[in-house]
Short mmCIF file of C-alpha atoms and ligand atoms in Angstrom, two decimals:
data_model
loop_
_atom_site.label_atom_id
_atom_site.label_comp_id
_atom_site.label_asym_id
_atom_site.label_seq_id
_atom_site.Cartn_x
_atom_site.Cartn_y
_atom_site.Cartn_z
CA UNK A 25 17.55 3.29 -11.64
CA UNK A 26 20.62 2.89 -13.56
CA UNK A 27 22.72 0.38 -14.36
CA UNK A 28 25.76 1.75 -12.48
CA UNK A 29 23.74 2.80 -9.64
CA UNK A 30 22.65 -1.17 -9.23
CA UNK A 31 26.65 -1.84 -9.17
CA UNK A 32 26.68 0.63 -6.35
CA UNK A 33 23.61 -0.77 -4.57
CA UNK A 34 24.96 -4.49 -5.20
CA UNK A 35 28.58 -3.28 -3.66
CA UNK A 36 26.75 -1.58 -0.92
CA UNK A 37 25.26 -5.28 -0.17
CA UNK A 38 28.11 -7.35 -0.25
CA UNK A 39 29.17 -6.90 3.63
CA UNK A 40 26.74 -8.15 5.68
CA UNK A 41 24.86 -5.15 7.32
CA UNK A 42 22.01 -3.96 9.42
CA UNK A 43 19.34 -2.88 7.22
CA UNK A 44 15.84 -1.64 7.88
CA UNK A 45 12.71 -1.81 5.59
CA UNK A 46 9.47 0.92 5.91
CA UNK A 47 6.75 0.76 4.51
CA UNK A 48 3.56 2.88 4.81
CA UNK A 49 1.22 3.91 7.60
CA UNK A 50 -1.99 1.21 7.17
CA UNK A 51 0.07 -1.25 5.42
CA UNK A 52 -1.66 -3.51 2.47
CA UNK A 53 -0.71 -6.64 0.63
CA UNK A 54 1.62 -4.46 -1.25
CA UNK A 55 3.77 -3.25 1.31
CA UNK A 56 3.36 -6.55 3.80
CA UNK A 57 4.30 -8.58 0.70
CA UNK A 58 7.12 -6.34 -0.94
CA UNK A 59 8.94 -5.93 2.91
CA UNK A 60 8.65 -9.31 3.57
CA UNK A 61 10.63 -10.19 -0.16
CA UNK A 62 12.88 -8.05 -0.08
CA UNK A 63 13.56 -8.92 3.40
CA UNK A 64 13.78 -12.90 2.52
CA UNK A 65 16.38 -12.28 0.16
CA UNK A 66 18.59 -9.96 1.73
CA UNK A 67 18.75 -12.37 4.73
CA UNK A 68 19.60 -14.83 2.17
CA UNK A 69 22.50 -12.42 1.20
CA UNK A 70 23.58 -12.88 5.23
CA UNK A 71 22.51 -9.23 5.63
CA UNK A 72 19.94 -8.36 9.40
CA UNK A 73 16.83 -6.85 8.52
CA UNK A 74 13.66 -5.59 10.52
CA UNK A 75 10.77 -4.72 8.91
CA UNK A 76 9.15 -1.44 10.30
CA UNK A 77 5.72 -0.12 9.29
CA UNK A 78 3.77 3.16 11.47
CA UNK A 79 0.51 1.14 11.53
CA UNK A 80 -0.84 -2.80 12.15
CA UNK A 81 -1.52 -4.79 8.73
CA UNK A 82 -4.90 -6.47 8.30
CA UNK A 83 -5.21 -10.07 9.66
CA UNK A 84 -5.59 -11.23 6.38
CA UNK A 85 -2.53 -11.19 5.48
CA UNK A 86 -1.77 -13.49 8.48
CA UNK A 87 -0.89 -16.49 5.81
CA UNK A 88 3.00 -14.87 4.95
CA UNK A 89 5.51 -16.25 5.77
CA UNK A 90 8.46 -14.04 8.61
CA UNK A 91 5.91 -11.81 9.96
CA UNK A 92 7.98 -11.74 13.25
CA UNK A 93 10.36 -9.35 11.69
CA UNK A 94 7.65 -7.09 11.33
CA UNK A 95 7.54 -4.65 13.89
CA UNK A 96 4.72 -1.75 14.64
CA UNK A 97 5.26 1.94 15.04
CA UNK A 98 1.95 2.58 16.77
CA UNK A 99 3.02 -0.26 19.60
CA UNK A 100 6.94 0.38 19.84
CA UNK A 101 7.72 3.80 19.11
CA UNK A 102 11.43 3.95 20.97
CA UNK A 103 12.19 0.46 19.74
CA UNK A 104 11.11 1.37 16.35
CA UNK A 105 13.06 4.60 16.40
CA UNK A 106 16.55 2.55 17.70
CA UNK A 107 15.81 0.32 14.76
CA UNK A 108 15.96 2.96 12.29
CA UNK A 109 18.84 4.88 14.20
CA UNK A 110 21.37 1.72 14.05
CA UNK A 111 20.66 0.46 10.14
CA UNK A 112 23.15 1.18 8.09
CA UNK A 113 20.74 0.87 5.01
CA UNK A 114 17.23 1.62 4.56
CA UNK A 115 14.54 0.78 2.48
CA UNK A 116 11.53 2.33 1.91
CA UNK A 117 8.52 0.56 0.24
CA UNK A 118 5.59 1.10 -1.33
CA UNK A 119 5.33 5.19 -0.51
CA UNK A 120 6.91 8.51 -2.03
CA UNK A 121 6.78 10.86 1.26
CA UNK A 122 8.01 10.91 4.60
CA UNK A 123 4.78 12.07 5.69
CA UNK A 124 3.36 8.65 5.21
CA UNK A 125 5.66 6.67 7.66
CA UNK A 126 4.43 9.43 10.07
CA UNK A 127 7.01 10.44 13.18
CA UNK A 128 9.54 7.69 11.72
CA UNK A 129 9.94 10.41 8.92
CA UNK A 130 11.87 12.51 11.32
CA UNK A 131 14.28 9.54 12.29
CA UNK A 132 14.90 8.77 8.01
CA UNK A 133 15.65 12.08 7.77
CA UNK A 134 18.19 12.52 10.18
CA UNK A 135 20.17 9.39 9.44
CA UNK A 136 23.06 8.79 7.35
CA UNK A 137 21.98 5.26 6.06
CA UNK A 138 22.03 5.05 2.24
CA UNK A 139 18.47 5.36 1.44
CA UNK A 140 16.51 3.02 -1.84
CA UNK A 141 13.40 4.41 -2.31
CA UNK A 142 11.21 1.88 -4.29
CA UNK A 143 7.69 2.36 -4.91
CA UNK A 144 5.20 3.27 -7.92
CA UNK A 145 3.21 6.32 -6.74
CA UNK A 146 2.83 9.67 -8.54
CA UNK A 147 5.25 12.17 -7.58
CA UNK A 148 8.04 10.89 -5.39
CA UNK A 149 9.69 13.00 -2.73
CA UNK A 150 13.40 13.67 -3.04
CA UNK A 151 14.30 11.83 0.26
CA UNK A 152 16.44 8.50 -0.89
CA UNK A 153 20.20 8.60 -2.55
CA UNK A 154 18.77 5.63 -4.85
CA UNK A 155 15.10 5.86 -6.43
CA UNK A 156 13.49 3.46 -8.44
CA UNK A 157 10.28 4.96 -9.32
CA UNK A 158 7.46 3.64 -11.98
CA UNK A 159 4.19 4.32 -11.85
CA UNK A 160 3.39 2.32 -14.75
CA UNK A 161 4.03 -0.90 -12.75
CA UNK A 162 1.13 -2.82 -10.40
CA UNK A 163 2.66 -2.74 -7.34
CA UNK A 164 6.34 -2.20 -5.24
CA UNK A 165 6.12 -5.87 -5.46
CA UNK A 166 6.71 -5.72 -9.52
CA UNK A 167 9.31 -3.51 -8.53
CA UNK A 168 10.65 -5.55 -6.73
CA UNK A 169 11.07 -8.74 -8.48
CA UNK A 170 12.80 -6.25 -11.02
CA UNK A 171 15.05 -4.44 -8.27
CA UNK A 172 15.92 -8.19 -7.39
CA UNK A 173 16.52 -9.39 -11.29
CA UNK A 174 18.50 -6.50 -11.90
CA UNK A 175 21.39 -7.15 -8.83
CA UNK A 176 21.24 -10.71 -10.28
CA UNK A 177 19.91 -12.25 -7.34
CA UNK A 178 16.69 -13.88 -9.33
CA UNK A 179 17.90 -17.19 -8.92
CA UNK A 180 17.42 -17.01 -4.95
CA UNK A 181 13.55 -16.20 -5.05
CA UNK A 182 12.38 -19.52 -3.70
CA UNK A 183 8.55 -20.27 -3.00
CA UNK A 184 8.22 -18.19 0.31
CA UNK A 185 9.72 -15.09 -1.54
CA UNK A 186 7.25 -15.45 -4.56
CA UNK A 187 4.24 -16.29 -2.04
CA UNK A 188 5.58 -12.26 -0.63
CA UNK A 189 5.67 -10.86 -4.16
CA UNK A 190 2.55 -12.59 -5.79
CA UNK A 191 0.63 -10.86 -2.93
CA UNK A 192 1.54 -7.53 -3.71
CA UNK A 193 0.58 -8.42 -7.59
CA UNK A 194 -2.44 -9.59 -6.27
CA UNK A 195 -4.02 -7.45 -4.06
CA UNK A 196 -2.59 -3.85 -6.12
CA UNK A 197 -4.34 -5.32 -9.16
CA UNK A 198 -7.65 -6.92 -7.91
CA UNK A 199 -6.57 -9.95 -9.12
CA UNK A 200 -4.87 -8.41 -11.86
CA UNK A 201 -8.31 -6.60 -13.52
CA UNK A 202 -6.42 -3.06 -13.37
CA UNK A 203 -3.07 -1.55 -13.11
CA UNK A 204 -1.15 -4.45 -15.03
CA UNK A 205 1.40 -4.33 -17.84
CA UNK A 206 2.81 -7.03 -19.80
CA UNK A 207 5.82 -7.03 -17.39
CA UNK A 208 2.85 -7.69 -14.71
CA UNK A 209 1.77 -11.02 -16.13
CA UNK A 210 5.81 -11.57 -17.37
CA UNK A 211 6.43 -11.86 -13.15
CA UNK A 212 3.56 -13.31 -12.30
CA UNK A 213 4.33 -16.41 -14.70
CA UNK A 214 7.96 -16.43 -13.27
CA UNK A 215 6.67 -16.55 -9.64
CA UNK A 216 4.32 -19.40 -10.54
CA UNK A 217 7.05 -21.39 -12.09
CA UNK A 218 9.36 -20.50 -8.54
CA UNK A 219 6.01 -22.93 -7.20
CA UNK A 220 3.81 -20.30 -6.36
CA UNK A 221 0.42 -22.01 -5.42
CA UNK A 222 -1.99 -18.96 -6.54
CA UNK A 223 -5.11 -20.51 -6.02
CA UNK A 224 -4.55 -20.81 -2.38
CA UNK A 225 -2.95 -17.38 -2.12
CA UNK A 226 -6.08 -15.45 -4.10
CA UNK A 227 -8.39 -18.08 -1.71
CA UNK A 228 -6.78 -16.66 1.58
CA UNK A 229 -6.61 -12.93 0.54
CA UNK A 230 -9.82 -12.51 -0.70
CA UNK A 231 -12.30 -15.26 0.92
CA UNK A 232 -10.88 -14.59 4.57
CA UNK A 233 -13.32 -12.33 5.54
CA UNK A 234 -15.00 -12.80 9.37
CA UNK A 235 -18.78 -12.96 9.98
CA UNK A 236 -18.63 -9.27 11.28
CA UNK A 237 -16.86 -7.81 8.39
CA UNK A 238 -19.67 -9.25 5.55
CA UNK A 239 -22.29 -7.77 7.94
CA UNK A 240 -20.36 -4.42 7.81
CA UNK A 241 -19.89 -4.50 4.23
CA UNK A 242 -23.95 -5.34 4.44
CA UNK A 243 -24.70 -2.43 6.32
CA UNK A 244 -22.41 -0.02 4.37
CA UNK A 245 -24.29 -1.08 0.86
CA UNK A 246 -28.20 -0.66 2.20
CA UNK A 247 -27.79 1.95 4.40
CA UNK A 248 -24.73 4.15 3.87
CA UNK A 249 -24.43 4.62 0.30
CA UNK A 250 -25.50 7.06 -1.71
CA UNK A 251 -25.73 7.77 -5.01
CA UNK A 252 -24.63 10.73 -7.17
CA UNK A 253 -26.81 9.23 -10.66
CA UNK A 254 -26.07 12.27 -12.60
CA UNK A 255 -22.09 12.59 -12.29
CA UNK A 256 -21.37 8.52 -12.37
CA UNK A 257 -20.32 8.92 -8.55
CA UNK A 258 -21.21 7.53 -5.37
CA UNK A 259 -19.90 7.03 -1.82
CA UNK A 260 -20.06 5.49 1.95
CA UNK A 261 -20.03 7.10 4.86
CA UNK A 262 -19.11 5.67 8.36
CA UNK A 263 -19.81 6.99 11.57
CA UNK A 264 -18.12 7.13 14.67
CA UNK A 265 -21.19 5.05 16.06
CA UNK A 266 -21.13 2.52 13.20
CA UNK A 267 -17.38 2.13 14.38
CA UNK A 268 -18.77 1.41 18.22
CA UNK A 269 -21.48 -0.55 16.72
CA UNK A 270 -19.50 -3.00 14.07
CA UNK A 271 -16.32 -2.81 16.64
CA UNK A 272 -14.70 -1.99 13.25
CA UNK A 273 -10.62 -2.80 13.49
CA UNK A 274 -8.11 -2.02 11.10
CA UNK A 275 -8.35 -3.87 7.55
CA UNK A 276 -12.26 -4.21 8.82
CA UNK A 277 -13.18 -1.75 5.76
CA UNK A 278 -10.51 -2.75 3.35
CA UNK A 279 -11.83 -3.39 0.02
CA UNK A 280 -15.75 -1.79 0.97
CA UNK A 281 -15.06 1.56 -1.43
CA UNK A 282 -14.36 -0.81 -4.94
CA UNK A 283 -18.03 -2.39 -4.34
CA UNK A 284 -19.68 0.91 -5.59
CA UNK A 285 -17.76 0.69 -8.67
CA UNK A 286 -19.46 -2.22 -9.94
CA UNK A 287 -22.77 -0.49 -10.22
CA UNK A 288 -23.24 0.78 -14.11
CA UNK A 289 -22.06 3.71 -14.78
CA UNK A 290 -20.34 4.67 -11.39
CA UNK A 291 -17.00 6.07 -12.15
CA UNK A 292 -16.07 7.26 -9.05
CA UNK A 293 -16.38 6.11 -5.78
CA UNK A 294 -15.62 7.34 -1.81
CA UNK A 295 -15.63 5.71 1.48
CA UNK A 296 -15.30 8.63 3.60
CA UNK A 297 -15.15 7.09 7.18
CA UNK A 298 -15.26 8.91 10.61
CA UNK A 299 -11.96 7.11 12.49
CA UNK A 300 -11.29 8.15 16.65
CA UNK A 301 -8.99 11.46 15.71
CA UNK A 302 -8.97 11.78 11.83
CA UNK A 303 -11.75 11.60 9.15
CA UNK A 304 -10.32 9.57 6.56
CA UNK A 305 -11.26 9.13 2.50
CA UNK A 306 -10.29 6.21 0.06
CA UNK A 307 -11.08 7.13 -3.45
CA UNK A 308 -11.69 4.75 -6.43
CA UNK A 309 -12.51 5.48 -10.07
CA UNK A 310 -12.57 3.87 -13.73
CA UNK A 311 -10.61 5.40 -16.74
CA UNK A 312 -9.83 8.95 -17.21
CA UNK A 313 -10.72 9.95 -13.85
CA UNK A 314 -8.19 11.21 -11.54
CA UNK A 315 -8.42 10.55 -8.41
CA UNK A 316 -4.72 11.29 -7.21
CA UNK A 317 -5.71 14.46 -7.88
CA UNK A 318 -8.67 14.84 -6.18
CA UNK A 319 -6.98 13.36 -2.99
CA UNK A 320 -4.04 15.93 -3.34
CA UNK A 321 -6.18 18.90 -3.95
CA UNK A 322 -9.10 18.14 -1.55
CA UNK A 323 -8.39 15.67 0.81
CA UNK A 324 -4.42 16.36 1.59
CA UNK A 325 -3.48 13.00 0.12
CA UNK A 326 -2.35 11.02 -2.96
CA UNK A 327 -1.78 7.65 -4.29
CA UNK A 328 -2.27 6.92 -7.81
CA UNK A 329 -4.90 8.29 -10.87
CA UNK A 330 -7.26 5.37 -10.09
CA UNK A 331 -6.56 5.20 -6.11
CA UNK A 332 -5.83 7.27 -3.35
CA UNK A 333 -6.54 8.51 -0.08
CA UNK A 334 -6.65 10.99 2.04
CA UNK A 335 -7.37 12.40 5.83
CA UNK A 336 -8.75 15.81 7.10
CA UNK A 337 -8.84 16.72 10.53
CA UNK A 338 -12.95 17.85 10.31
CA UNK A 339 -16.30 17.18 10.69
CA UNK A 340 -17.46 13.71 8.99
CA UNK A 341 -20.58 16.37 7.06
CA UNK A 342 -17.50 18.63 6.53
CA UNK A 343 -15.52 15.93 4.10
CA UNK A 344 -19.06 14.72 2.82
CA UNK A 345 -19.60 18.12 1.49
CA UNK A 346 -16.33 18.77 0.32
CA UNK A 347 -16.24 15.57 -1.47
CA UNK A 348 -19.90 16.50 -3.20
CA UNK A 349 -18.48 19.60 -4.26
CA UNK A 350 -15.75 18.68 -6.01
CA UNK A 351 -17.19 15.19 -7.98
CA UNK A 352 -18.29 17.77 -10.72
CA UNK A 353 -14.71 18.89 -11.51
CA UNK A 354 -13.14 15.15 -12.14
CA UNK A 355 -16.39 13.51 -13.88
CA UNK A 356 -17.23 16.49 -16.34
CA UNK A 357 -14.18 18.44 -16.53
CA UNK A 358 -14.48 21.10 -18.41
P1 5GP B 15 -6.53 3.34 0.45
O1 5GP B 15 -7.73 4.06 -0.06
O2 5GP B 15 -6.61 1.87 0.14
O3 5GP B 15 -6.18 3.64 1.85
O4 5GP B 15 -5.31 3.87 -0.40
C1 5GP B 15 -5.32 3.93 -1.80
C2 5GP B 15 -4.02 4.50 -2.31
O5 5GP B 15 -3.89 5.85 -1.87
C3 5GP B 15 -2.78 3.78 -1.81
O6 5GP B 15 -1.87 3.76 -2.87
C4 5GP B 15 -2.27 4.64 -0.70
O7 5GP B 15 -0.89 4.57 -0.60
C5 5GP B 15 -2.73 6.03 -1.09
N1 5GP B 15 -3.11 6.79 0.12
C6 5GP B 15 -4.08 6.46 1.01
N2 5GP B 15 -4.17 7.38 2.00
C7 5GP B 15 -3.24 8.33 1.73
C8 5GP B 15 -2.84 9.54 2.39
O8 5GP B 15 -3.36 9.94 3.44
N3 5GP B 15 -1.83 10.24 1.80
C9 5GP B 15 -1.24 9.83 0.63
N4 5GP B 15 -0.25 10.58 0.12
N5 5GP B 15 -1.58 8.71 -0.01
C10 5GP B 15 -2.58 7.95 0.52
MN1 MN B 16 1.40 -0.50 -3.80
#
């Protein structure tokens, strides 16, 4: 973003207006924790803002502060759409298509709202009149704190806002073991010194888990995984019946697919799990391996060159296959 399209953006936000914040479809701590910022702030800057995301976020993330503002696609679609309809800006976080906020896409596209796209996936869509796009940085929520810095607004990032961002830091790092930059730690250290209390923030992310969800994770590891020992690969499968039999709810399987990459030598990793109307894949892989790739080619998808998804409207052997097939062309490319 340039400097003289920050000026605009920081004119655009000196009348108090109604503003609206997506984010994607199965929201994580990213997108919770980047909406929920950003949000803090611009109330601080007297400005009305919702939050609107297509999809529920996982109950972990139940420690944040203002989750009333968020509000749910999936369980207020005409409320959702009047929210969109009235803002006079919008933000949208943490994606780079319209496809990912689902029917709400329609509603973006229509309005006249000025439109700040922030977010650090691979190949953005042309949809926003201001883009601030790196996929170099961890998470929106780097972004963010930048975006913020940049309309010279860091002094108003109190405790609550830097709980928000350190989340997304967080949880679109693993605790900061991939995706960082110097500019990573750089925020991190000025979030802590804003009274950030990381130790309880990493404790209720990551050791929140319920009784049911360990036994799922259990059940996935001895008898749902297999391995593909000559190409460095592996994956999970779900059924539909492990879904009945776990009740699995949304979040249940967050985090299941990185497991597999701890093994030696496994470089590339699937959960590939049979949901009500879709079957849906999360890829995972170490170094050179591009998985953004495989997602967009295979799996109609994206995300980024070490994590992505993708859905398929098939069989669950269908996307097993398909997956199978195409490890050999990302682990030994030729
Ligand atoms: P996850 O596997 O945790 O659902 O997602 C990993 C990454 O891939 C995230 O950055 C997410 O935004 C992206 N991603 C997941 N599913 C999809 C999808 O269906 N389409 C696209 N374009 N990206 C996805
Ligand atoms: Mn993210």
């Amino acid at each position: 973003m340039t400097e003289i399209e920050i000026v605009e953006i920081k004119n655009l936000l000196l009348i108090p207006q109604e503003i609206v914040i997506l984010s994607h479809r199965n929201p994580d701590g990213d997108a919770i924790g980047s909406s929920l910022g950003l949000a803090l702030l611009l109330r601080k800057l007297m400005h009305t803002v919702k939050i609107v995301v297509p999809s529920e976020y996982p109950n972990m993330l139940s420690y944040l502060p203002s989750l009333d503002s968020i509000e749910v696609f999936d369980l207020k679609h005409d409320e959702c759409r009047a929210i969109v309809d009235k803002a006079k800006m919008i933000f949208l976080l943490d994606f780079n298509g319209l496809d990912r906020i689902d029917k709400l896409g329609e509603n973006v596209q229509f309005s006249k709202a000025k439109k700040i796209m922030i977010d650090h996936h691979l190949d953005p869509e042309p949809v926003a009149d201001y883009v601030m796009s790196e996929t170099e940085a961890s998470s929106t929520c780097e972004l963010i704190y930048k975006f913020i810095t940049q309309l010279g607004y860091e002094h108003l990032i109190d405790e609550k806002i830097g709980e928000c961002l350190f989340t997304g830091l967080v949880t679109d790092t693993g605790s900061f073991k991939y995706s960082t930059r110097p500019y990573t730690y750089q925020v991190a250290a000025n979030l802590k010194e804003k009274g950030v209390d990381d130790y309880t923030l990493q404790n209720n992310i990551f050791n929140s888990l319920t009784v049911k969800q360990l036994q799922l994770l259990g059940h996935c590891l001895a008898n749902r995984m297999e391995i593909m020992e000559e190409h460095g690969a592996a994956y999970i499968y779900l059924t539909k019946e492990d879904y009945a039999k776990f009740s699995i709810g949304r979040g249940d399987t967050e985090g299941i697919v990185n497991y597999m990459l701890m093994v030696h030598n496994i470089k590339l990793a699937a959960l590939i799990s049979e949901q009500p109307t879709v079957v849906k894949i999360s890829l995972r892989s170490k170094g050179d391996i591009n998985v953004q790739a495989m997602a967009s080619t295979h799996f109609r998808g994206g995300g980024h060159k070490n994590a992505s998804g993708g859905a398929a409207y098939a069989k669950l052997d269908d996307i097993i296959n398909r997956f199978k097939q195409a490890v050999p062309n990302y682990t030994n490319p030729s």
